[in-house]
Structures are given as structure tokens and as C-alpha cells.
Amino acid sequence: MSAKKKTVWFEVEEGESIEDCLNRLTAAGYRVAGRMEEPVFTEKDGEFVPIRQLIKFKGILEE
């Protein structure tokens, strides 16, 4: 049986709510230890245009 990692980043998937991601994190045996957001861009007519915000939660393994 493989051991779980002590810290894992859980990304909010497209079409998934933040609450759903947090429930998934908890169900996997982790607790929230941080949050990170970064914009996702696409290039349109030579300019970078933001298309969405990428949200990740850092999970720490519950002992």
C-alpha cells in the first residue's frame, strides 16, 4: 500500500464549486493549509487576455 503525501495541492476543476473542491480535499483525508490563485491567460490578436482564475488549496494530511 502506498503512503499518502503529507502535502497536496487540490485544484478547483472547471465546473466545480470551491465547496466541492474542499469536500474532495476533506474526503481524501487532508485539511486546508493554504490557498493560491493565479490568472489563466490566452493570446488574442497579439495581446494576452485573462480567461479565468485558477484556484488551488494546499492540503495537509490529517494525522
PDB file of C-alpha atoms in Angstrom:
ATOM      1  CA  MET A   1       0.000   0.000   0.000  1.00  0.00           C
ATOM      2  CA  SER A   2       1.434   3.394  -0.947  1.00  0.00           C
ATOM      3  CA  ALA A   3       1.728   6.139   1.645  1.00  0.00           C
ATOM      4  CA  LYS A   4      -0.112   9.419   1.130  1.00  0.00           C
ATOM      5  CA  LYS A   5       1.884  12.584   0.587  1.00  0.00           C
ATOM      6  CA  LYS A   6       1.951  14.957   3.556  1.00  0.00           C
ATOM      7  CA  THR A   7       1.003  17.966   1.409  1.00  0.00           C
ATOM      8  CA  VAL A   8      -1.009  18.014  -1.808  1.00  0.00           C
ATOM      9  CA  TRP A   9      -2.414  20.849  -3.924  1.00  0.00           C
ATOM     10  CA  PHE A  10      -6.089  20.439  -4.878  1.00  0.00           C
ATOM     11  CA  GLU A  11      -7.157  22.463  -7.921  1.00  0.00           C
ATOM     12  CA  VAL A  12     -10.742  23.680  -8.324  1.00  0.00           C
ATOM     13  CA  GLU A  13     -11.710  21.986 -11.598  1.00  0.00           C
ATOM     14  CA  GLU A  14     -13.737  23.712 -14.310  1.00  0.00           C
ATOM     15  CA  GLY A  15     -17.424  23.387 -13.489  1.00  0.00           C
ATOM     16  CA  GLU A  16     -16.634  22.535  -9.841  1.00  0.00           C
ATOM     17  CA  SER A  17     -17.512  24.856  -6.962  1.00  0.00           C
ATOM     18  CA  ILE A  18     -14.993  25.819  -4.287  1.00  0.00           C
ATOM     19  CA  GLU A  19     -17.126  23.937  -1.757  1.00  0.00           C
ATOM     20  CA  ASP A  20     -16.986  20.767  -3.892  1.00  0.00           C
ATOM     21  CA  CYS A  21     -13.182  21.016  -4.044  1.00  0.00           C
ATOM     22  CA  LEU A  22     -12.955  21.483  -0.268  1.00  0.00           C
ATOM     23  CA  ASN A  23     -15.229  18.466   0.262  1.00  0.00           C
ATOM     24  CA  ARG A  24     -12.969  16.411  -2.028  1.00  0.00           C
ATOM     25  CA  LEU A  25      -9.908  17.563  -0.064  1.00  0.00           C
ATOM     26  CA  THR A  26     -11.520  16.578   3.255  1.00  0.00           C
ATOM     27  CA  ALA A  27     -12.750  13.218   1.912  1.00  0.00           C
ATOM     28  CA  ALA A  28      -9.167  12.415   0.862  1.00  0.00           C
ATOM     29  CA  GLY A  29      -8.024  12.864   4.483  1.00  0.00           C
ATOM     30  CA  TYR A  30      -6.488  16.345   4.258  1.00  0.00           C
ATOM     31  CA  ARG A  31      -7.167  19.696   5.904  1.00  0.00           C
ATOM     32  CA  VAL A  32      -6.773  23.126   4.303  1.00  0.00           C
ATOM     33  CA  ALA A  33      -3.443  24.834   4.959  1.00  0.00           C
ATOM     34  CA  GLY A  34      -3.377  27.477   2.236  1.00  0.00           C
ATOM     35  CA  ARG A  35      -4.945  28.930  -0.877  1.00  0.00           C
ATOM     36  CA  MET A  36      -3.356  30.152  -4.098  1.00  0.00           C
ATOM     37  CA  GLU A  37      -4.930  31.966  -7.030  1.00  0.00           C
ATOM     38  CA  GLU A  38      -3.438  32.746 -10.409  1.00  0.00           C
ATOM     39  CA  PRO A  39      -4.957  34.104 -13.609  1.00  0.00           C
ATOM     40  CA  VAL A  40      -5.069  31.977 -16.754  1.00  0.00           C
ATOM     41  CA  PHE A  41      -4.493  33.892 -19.985  1.00  0.00           C
ATOM     42  CA  THR A  42      -4.956  33.260 -23.691  1.00  0.00           C
ATOM     43  CA  GLU A  43      -3.411  35.203 -26.532  1.00  0.00           C
ATOM     44  CA  LYS A  44      -5.866  37.060 -28.770  1.00  0.00           C
ATOM     45  CA  ASP A  45      -4.767  39.446 -31.523  1.00  0.00           C
ATOM     46  CA  GLY A  46      -1.257  39.644 -30.060  1.00  0.00           C
ATOM     47  CA  GLU A  47      -2.490  40.544 -26.568  1.00  0.00           C
ATOM     48  CA  PHE A  48      -2.885  38.363 -23.516  1.00  0.00           C
ATOM     49  CA  VAL A  49      -6.462  38.255 -22.266  1.00  0.00           C
ATOM     50  CA  PRO A  50      -7.483  36.697 -18.923  1.00  0.00           C
ATOM     51  CA  ILE A  51      -9.953  33.829 -19.370  1.00  0.00           C
ATOM     52  CA  ARG A  52     -10.389  32.549 -15.815  1.00  0.00           C
ATOM     53  CA  GLN A  53      -8.928  32.419 -12.312  1.00  0.00           C
ATOM     54  CA  LEU A  54      -7.171  29.202 -11.239  1.00  0.00           C
ATOM     55  CA  ILE A  55      -7.754  28.415  -7.544  1.00  0.00           C
ATOM     56  CA  LYS A  56      -5.755  25.806  -5.622  1.00  0.00           C
ATOM     57  CA  PHE A  57      -5.954  24.692  -1.991  1.00  0.00           C
ATOM     58  CA  LYS A  58      -2.979  23.247  -0.135  1.00  0.00           C
ATOM     59  CA  GLY A  59      -3.979  20.188   1.856  1.00  0.00           C
ATOM     60  CA  ILE A  60      -2.020  18.786   4.793  1.00  0.00           C
ATOM     61  CA  LEU A  61      -2.536  15.149   5.722  1.00  0.00           C
ATOM     62  CA  GLU A  62      -4.639  14.679   8.864  1.00  0.00           C
ATOM     63  CA  GLU A  63      -2.814  12.540  11.384  1.00  0.00           C
TER      64      GLU A  63
END
